[in-house]
Every structure is written in C-alpha cells, then in structure tokens.
mmCIF file of N, CA, C and O in Angstrom:
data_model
loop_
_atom_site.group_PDB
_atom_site.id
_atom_site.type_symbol
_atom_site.label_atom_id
_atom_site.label_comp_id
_atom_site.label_asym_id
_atom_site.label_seq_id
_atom_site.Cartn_x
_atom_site.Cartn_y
_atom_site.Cartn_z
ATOM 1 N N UNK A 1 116.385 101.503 97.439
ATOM 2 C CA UNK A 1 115.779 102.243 98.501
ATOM 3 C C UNK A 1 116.648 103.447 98.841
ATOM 4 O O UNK A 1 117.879 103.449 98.805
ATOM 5 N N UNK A 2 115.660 104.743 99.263
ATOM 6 C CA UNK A 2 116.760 105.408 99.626
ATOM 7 C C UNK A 2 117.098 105.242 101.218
ATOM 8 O O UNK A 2 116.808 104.330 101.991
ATOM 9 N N UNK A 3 118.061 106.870 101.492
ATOM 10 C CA UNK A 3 118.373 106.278 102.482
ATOM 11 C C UNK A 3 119.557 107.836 103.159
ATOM 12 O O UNK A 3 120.308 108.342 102.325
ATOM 13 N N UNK A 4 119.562 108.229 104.175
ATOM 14 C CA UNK A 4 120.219 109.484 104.154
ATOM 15 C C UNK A 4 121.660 109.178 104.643
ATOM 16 O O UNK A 4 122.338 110.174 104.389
ATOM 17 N N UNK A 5 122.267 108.405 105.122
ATOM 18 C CA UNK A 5 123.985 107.500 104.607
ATOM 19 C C UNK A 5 124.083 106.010 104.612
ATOM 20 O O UNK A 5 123.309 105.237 105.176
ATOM 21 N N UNK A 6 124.785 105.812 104.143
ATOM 22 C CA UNK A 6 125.483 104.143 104.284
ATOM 23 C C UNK A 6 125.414 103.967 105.522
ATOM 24 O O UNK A 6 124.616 103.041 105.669
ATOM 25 N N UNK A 7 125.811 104.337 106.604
ATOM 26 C CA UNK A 7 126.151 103.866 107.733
ATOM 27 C C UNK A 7 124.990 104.499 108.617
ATOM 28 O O UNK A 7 124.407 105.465 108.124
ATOM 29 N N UNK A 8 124.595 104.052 109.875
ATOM 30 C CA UNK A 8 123.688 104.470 110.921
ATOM 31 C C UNK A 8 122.272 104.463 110.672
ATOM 32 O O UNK A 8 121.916 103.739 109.742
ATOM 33 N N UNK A 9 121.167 105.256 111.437
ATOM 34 C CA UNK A 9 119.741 105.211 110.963
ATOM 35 C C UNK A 9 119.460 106.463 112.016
ATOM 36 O O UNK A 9 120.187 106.832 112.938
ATOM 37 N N UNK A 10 118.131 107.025 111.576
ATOM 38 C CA UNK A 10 117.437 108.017 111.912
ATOM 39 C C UNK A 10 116.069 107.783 112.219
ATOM 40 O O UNK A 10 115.394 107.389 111.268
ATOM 41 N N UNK A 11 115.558 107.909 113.184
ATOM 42 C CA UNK A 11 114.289 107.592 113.598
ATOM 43 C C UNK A 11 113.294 108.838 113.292
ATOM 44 O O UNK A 11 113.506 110.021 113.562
ATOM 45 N N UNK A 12 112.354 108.373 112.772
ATOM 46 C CA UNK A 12 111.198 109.305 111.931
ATOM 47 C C UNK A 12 109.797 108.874 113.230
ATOM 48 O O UNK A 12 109.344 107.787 113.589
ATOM 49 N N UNK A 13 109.492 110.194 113.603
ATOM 50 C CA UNK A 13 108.137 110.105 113.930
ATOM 51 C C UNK A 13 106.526 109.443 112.825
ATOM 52 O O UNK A 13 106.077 110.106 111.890
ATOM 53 N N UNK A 14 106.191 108.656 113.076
ATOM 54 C CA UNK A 14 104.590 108.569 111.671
ATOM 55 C C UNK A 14 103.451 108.721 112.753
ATOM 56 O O UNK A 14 103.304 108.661 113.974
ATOM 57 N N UNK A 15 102.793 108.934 111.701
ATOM 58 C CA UNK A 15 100.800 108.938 112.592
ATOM 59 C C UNK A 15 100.270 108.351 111.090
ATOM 60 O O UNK A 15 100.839 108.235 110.005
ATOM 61 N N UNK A 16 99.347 108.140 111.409
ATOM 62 C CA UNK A 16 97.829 107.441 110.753
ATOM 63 C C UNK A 16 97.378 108.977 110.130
ATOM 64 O O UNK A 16 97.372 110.019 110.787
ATOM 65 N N UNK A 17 97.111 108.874 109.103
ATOM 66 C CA UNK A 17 96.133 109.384 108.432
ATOM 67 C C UNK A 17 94.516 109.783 108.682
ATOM 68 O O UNK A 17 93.770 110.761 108.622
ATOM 69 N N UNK A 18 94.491 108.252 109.026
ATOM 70 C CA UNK A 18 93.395 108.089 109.170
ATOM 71 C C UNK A 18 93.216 108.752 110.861
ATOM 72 O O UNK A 18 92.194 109.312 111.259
ATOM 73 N N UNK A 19 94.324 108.551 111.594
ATOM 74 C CA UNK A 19 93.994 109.286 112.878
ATOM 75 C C UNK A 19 93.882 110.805 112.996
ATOM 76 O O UNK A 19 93.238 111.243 113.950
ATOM 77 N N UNK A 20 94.444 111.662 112.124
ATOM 78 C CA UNK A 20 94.296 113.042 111.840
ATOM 79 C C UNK A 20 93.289 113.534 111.694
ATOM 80 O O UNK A 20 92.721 114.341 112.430
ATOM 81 N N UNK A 21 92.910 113.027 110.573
ATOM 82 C CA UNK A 21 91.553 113.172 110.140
ATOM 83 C C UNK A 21 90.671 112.867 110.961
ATOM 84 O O UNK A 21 89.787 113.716 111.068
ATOM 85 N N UNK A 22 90.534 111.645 111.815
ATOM 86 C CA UNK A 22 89.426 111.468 112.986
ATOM 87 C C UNK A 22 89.154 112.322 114.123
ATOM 88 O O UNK A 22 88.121 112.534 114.759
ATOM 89 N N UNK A 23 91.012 113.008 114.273
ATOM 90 C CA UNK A 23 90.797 113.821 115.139
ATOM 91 C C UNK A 23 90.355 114.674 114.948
ATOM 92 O O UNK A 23 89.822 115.161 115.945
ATOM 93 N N UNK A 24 90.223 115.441 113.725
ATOM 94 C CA UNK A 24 90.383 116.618 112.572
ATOM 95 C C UNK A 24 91.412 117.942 113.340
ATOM 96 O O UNK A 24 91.250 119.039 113.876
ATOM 97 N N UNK A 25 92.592 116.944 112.953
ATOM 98 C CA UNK A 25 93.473 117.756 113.067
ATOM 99 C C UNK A 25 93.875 118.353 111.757
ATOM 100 O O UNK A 25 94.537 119.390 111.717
ATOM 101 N N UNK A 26 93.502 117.743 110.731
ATOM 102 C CA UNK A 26 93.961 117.942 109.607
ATOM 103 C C UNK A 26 92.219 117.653 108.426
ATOM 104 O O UNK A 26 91.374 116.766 108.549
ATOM 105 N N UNK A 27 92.267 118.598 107.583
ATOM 106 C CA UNK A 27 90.966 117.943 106.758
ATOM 107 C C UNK A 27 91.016 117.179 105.909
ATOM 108 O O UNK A 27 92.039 117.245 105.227
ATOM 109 N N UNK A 28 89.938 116.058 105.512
ATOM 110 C CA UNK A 28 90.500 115.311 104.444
ATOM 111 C C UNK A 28 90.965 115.858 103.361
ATOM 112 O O UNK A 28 90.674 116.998 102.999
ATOM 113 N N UNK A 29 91.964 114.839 102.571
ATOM 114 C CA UNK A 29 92.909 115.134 101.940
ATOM 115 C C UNK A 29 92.204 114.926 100.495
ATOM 116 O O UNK A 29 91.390 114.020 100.318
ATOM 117 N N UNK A 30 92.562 115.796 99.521
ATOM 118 C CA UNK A 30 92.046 115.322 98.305
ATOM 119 C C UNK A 30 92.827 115.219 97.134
ATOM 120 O O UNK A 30 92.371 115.364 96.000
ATOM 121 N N UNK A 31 94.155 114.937 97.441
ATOM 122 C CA UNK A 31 94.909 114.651 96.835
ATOM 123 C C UNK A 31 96.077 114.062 97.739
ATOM 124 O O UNK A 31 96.659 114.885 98.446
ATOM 125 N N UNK A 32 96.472 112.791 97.801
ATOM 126 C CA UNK A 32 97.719 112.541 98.660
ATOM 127 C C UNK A 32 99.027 111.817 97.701
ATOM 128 O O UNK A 32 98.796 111.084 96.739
ATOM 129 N N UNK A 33 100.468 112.195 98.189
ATOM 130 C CA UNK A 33 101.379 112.134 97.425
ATOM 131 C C UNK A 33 102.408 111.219 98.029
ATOM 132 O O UNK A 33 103.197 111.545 98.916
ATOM 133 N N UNK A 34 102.303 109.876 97.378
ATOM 134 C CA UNK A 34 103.064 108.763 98.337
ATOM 135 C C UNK A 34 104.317 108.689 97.558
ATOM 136 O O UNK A 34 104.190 108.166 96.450
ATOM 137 N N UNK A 35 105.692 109.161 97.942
ATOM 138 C CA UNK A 35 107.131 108.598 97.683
ATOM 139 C C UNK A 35 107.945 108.267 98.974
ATOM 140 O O UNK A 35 108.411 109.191 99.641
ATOM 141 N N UNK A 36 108.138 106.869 99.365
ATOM 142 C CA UNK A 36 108.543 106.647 100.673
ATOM 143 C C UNK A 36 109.511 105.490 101.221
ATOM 144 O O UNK A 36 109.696 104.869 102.268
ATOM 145 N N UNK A 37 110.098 105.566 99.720
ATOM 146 C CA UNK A 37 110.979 104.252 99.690
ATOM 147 C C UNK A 37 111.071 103.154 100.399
ATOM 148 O O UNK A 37 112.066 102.677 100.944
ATOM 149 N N UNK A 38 109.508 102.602 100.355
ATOM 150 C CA UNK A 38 109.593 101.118 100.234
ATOM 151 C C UNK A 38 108.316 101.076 101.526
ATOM 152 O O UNK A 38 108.250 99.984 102.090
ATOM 153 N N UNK A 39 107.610 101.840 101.879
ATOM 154 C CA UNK A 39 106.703 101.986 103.001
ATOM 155 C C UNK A 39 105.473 102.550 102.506
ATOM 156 O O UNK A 39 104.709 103.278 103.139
ATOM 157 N N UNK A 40 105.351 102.154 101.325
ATOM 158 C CA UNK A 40 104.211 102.899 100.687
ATOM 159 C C UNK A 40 102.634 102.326 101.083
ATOM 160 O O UNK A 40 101.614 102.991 101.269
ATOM 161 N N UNK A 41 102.854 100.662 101.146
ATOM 162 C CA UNK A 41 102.027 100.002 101.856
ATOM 163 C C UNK A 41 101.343 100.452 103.084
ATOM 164 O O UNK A 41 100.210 100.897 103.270
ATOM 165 N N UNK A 42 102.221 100.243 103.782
ATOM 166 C CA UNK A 42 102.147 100.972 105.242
ATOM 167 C C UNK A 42 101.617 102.031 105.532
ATOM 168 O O UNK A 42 101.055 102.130 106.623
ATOM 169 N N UNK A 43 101.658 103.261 104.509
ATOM 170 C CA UNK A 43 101.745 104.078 104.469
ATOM 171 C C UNK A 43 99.787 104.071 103.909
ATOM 172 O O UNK A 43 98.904 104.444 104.681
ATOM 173 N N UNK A 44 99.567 103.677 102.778
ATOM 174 C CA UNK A 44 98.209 103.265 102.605
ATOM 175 C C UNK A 44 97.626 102.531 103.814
ATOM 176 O O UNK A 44 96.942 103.269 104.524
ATOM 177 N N UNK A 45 97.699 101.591 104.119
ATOM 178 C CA UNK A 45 97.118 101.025 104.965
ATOM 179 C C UNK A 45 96.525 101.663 106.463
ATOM 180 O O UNK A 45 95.619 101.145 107.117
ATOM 181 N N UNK A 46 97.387 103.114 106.887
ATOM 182 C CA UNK A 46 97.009 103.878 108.130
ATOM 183 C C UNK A 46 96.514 105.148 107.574
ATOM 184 O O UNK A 46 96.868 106.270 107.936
ATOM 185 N N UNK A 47 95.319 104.740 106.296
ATOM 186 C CA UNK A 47 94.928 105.581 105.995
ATOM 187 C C UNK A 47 93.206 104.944 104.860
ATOM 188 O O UNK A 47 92.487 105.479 104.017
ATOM 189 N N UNK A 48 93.252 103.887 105.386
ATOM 190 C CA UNK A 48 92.078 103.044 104.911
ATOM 191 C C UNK A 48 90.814 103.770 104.987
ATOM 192 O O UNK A 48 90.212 104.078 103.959
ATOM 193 N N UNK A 49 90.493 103.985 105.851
ATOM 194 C CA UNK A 49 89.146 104.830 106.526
ATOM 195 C C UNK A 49 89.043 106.248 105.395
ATOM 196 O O UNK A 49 88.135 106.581 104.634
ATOM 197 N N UNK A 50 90.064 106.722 105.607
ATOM 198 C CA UNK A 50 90.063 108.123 104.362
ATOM 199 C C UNK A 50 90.138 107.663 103.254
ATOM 200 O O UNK A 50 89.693 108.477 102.444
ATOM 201 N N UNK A 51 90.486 106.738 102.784
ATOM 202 C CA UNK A 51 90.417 106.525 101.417
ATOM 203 C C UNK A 51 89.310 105.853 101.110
ATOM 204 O O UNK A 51 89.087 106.028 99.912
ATOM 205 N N UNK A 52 88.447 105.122 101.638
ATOM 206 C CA UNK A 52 87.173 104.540 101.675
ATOM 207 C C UNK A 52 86.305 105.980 101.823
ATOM 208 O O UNK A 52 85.478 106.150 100.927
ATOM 209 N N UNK A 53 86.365 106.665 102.488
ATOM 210 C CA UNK A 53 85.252 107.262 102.904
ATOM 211 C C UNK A 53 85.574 108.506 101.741
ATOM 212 O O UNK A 53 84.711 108.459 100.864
ATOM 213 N N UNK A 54 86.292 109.285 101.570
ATOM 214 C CA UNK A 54 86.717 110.644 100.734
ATOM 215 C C UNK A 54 87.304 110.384 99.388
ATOM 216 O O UNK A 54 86.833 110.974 98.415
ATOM 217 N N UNK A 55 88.573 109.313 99.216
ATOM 218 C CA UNK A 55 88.293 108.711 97.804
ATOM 219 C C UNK A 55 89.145 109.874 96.956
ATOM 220 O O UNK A 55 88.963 110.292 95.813
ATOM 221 N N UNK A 56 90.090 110.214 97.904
ATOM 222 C CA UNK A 56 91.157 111.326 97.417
ATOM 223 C C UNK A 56 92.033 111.039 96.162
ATOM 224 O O UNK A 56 92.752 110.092 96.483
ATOM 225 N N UNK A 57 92.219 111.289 95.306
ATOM 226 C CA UNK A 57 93.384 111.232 94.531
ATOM 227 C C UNK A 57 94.588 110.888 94.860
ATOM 228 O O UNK A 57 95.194 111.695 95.566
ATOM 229 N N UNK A 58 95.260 109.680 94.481
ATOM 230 C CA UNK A 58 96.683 109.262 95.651
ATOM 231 C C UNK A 58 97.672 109.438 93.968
ATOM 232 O O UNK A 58 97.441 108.991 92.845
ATOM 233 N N UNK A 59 98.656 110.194 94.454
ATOM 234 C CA UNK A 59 99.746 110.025 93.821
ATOM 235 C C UNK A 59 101.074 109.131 94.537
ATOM 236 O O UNK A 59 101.583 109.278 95.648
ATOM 237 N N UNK A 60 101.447 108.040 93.308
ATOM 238 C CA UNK A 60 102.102 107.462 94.117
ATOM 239 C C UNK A 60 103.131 106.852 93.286
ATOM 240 O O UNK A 60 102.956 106.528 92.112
ATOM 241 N N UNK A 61 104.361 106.689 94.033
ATOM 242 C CA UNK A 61 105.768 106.264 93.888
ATOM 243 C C UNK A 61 106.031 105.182 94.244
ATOM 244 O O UNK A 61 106.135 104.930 95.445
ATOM 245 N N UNK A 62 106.203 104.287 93.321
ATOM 246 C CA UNK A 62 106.535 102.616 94.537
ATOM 247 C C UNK A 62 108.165 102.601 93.810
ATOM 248 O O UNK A 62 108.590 103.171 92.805
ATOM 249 N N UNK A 63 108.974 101.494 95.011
ATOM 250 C CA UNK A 63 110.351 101.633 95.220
ATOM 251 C C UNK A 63 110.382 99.602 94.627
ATOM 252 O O UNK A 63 110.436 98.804 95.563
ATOM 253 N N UNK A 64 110.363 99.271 93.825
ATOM 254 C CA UNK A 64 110.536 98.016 93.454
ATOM 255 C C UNK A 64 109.001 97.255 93.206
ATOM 256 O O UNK A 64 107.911 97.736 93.518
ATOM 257 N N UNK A 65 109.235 96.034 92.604
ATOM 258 C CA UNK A 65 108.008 95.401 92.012
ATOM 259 C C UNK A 65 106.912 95.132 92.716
ATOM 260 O O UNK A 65 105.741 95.440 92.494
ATOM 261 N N UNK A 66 107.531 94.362 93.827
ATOM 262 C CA UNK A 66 106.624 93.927 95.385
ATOM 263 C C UNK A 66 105.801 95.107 95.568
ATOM 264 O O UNK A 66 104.717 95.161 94.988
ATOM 265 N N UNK A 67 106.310 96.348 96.535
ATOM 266 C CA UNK A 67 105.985 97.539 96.537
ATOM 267 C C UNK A 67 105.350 97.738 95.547
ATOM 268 O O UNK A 67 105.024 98.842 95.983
ATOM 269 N N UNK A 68 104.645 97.686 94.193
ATOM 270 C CA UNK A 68 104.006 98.088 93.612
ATOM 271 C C UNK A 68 102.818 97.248 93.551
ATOM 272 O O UNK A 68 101.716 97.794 93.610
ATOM 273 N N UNK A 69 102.948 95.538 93.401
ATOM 274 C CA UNK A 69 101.549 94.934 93.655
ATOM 275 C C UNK A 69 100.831 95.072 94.975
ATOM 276 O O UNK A 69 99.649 94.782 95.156
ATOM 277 N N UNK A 70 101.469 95.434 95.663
ATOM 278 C CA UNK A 70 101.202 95.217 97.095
ATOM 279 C C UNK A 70 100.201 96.857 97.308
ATOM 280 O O UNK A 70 99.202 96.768 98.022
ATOM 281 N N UNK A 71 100.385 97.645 96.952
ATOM 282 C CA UNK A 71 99.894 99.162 96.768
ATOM 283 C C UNK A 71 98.644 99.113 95.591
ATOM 284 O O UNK A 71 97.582 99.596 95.985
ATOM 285 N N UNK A 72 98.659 98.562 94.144
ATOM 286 C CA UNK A 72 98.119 97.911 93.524
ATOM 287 C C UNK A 72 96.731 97.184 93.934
ATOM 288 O O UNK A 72 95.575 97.371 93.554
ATOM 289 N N UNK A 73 97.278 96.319 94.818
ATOM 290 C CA UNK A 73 96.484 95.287 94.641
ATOM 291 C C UNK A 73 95.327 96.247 95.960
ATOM 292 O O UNK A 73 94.148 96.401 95.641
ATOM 293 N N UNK A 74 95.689 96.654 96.974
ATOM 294 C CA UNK A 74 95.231 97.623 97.596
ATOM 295 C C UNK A 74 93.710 98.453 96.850
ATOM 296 O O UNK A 74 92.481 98.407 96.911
ATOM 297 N N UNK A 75 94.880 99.220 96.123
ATOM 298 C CA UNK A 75 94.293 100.230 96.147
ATOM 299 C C UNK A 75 93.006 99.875 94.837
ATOM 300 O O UNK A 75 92.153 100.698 94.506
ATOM 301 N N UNK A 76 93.154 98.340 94.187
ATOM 302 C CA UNK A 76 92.200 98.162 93.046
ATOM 303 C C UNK A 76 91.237 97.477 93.919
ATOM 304 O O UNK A 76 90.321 97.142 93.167
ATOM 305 N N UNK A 77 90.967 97.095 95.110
ATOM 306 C CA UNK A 77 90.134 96.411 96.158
ATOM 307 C C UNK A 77 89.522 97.251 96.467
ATOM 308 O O UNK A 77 88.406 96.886 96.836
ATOM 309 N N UNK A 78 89.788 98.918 96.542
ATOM 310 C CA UNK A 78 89.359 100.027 96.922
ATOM 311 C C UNK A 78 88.378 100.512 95.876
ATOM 312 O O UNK A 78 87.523 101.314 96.252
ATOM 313 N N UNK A 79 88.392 100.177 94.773
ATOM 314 C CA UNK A 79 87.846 100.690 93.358
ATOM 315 C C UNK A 79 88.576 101.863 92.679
ATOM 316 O O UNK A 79 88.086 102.638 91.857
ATOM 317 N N UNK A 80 89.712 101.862 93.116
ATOM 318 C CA UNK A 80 90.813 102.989 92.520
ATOM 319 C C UNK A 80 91.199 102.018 91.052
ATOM 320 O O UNK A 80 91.042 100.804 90.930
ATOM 321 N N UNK A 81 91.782 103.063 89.954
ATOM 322 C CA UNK A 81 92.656 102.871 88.935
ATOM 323 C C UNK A 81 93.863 103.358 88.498
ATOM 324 O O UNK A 81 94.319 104.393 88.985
ATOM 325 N N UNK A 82 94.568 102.606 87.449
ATOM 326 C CA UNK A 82 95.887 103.673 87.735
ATOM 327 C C UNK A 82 95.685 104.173 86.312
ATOM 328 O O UNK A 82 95.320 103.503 85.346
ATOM 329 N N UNK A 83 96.013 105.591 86.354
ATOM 330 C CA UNK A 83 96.083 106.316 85.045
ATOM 331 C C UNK A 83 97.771 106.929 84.820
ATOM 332 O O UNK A 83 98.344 107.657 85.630
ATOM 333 N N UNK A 84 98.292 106.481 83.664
ATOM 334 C CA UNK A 84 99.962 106.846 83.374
ATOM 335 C C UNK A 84 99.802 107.862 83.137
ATOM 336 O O UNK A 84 98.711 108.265 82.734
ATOM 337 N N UNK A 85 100.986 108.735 83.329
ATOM 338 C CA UNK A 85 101.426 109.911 83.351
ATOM 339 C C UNK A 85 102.737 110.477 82.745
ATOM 340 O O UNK A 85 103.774 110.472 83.408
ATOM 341 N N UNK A 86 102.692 110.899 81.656
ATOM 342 C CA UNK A 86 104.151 111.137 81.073
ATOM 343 C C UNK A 86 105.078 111.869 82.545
ATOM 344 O O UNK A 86 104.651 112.711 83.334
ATOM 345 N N UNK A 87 106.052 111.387 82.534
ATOM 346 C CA UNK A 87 107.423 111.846 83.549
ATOM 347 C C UNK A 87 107.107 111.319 84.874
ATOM 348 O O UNK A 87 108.048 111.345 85.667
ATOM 349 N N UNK A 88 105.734 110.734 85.397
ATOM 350 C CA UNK A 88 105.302 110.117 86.530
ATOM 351 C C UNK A 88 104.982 108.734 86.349
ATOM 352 O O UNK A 88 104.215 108.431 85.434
ATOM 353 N N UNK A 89 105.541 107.715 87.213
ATOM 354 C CA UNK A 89 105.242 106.367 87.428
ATOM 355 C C UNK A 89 103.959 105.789 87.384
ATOM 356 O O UNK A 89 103.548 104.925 86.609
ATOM 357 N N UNK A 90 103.063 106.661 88.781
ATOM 358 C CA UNK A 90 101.092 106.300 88.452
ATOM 359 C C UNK A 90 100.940 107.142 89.047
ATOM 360 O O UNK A 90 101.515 107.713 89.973
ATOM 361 N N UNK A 91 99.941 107.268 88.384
ATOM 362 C CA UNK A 91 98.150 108.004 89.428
ATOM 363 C C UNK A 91 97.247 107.443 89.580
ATOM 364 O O UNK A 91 96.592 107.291 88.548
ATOM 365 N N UNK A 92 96.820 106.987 90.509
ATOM 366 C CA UNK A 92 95.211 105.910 90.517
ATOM 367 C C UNK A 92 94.750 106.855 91.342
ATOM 368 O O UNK A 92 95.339 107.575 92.148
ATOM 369 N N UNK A 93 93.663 106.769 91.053
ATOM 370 C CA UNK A 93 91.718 107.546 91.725
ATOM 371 C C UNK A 93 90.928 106.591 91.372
ATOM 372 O O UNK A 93 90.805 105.797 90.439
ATOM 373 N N UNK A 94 90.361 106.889 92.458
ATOM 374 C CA UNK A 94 88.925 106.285 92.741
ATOM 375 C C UNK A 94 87.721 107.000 91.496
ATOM 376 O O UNK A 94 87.717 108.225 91.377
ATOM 377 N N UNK A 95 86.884 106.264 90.745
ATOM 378 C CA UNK A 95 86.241 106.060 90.195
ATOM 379 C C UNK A 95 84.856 106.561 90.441
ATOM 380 O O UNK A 95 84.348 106.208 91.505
ATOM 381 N N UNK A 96 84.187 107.288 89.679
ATOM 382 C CA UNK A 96 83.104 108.595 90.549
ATOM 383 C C UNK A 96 82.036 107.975 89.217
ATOM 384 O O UNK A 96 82.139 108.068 87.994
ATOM 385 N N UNK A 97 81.212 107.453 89.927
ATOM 386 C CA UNK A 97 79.885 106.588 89.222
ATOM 387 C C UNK A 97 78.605 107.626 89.261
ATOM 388 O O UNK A 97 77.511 107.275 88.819
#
C-alpha cells in the first residue's frame, strides 16, 4: 500500500460519485480511473448508481489479491469485463448489446 511517510496520517476529504452526479455538480463520467491503494472497493461502491445507469469505462488499479476479487466480483455483477492491456493491470467496461 502506499502511503505519504512511515510515520503519522493525513486526512483526505471523499464524496460519492454517485452524489456529484445527482447533484450535477459534475457530468457523468465516461471514463473513470481507479488507483487508490487499497480503497478501490469503496471507491466503486459510492458510485453504483453511475455505473448502473451510464456504464462508463472504469480504469482500474487494485493494490493486492483481495482488492482485486472484491472490485472483480463487483464490477462482473454489473455486466462489466476485464480487457488486458499491455503496461496496464485491467480495463473492464460494460458490455453494449
């Protein structure tokens, strides 16, 4: 995991995704880019509603094995797939029938 020193912690503001967009503070996203050492879950999950409904392209980084079924297993419940990428880990999208 990363981490910005050995010693102490830094508190990070988050919002929902999915709350941006409701507010439309922001427009849906059609491409989103997850590297977040080890919160990638989390990170999907406050963003369910947009990814159900718009079906954006997620690029994504998982930080260990867990972190990857757990994002995985997600995002294949969603009808997303993952497509490999030379020099990139995955890309899964949603599937356009």
């Amino acid at each position: 995991m990363g981490h910005l020193s050995a010693r102490g912690s830094y508190k990070v503001k988050t919002v929902c995704v999915d709350n941006l967009v409701d507010q439309r503070q922001i427009p849906p996203p059609q491409l989103v880019k997850i590297d977040i050492e080890g919160a990638e879950g989390k990170a999907l999950r406050g963003m369910l509603r947009t990814l159900k409904q718009y079906m954006p392209v997620i690029l994504l980084e998982t930080h260990g094995e867990q972190a990857f079924t757990e994002c995985d297993q997600l995002l294949q419940g969603l009808g997303y797939y993952q497509v490999q990428l030379e020099g990139i880990k995955r890309l899964m999208y949603k599937r356009k029938e």
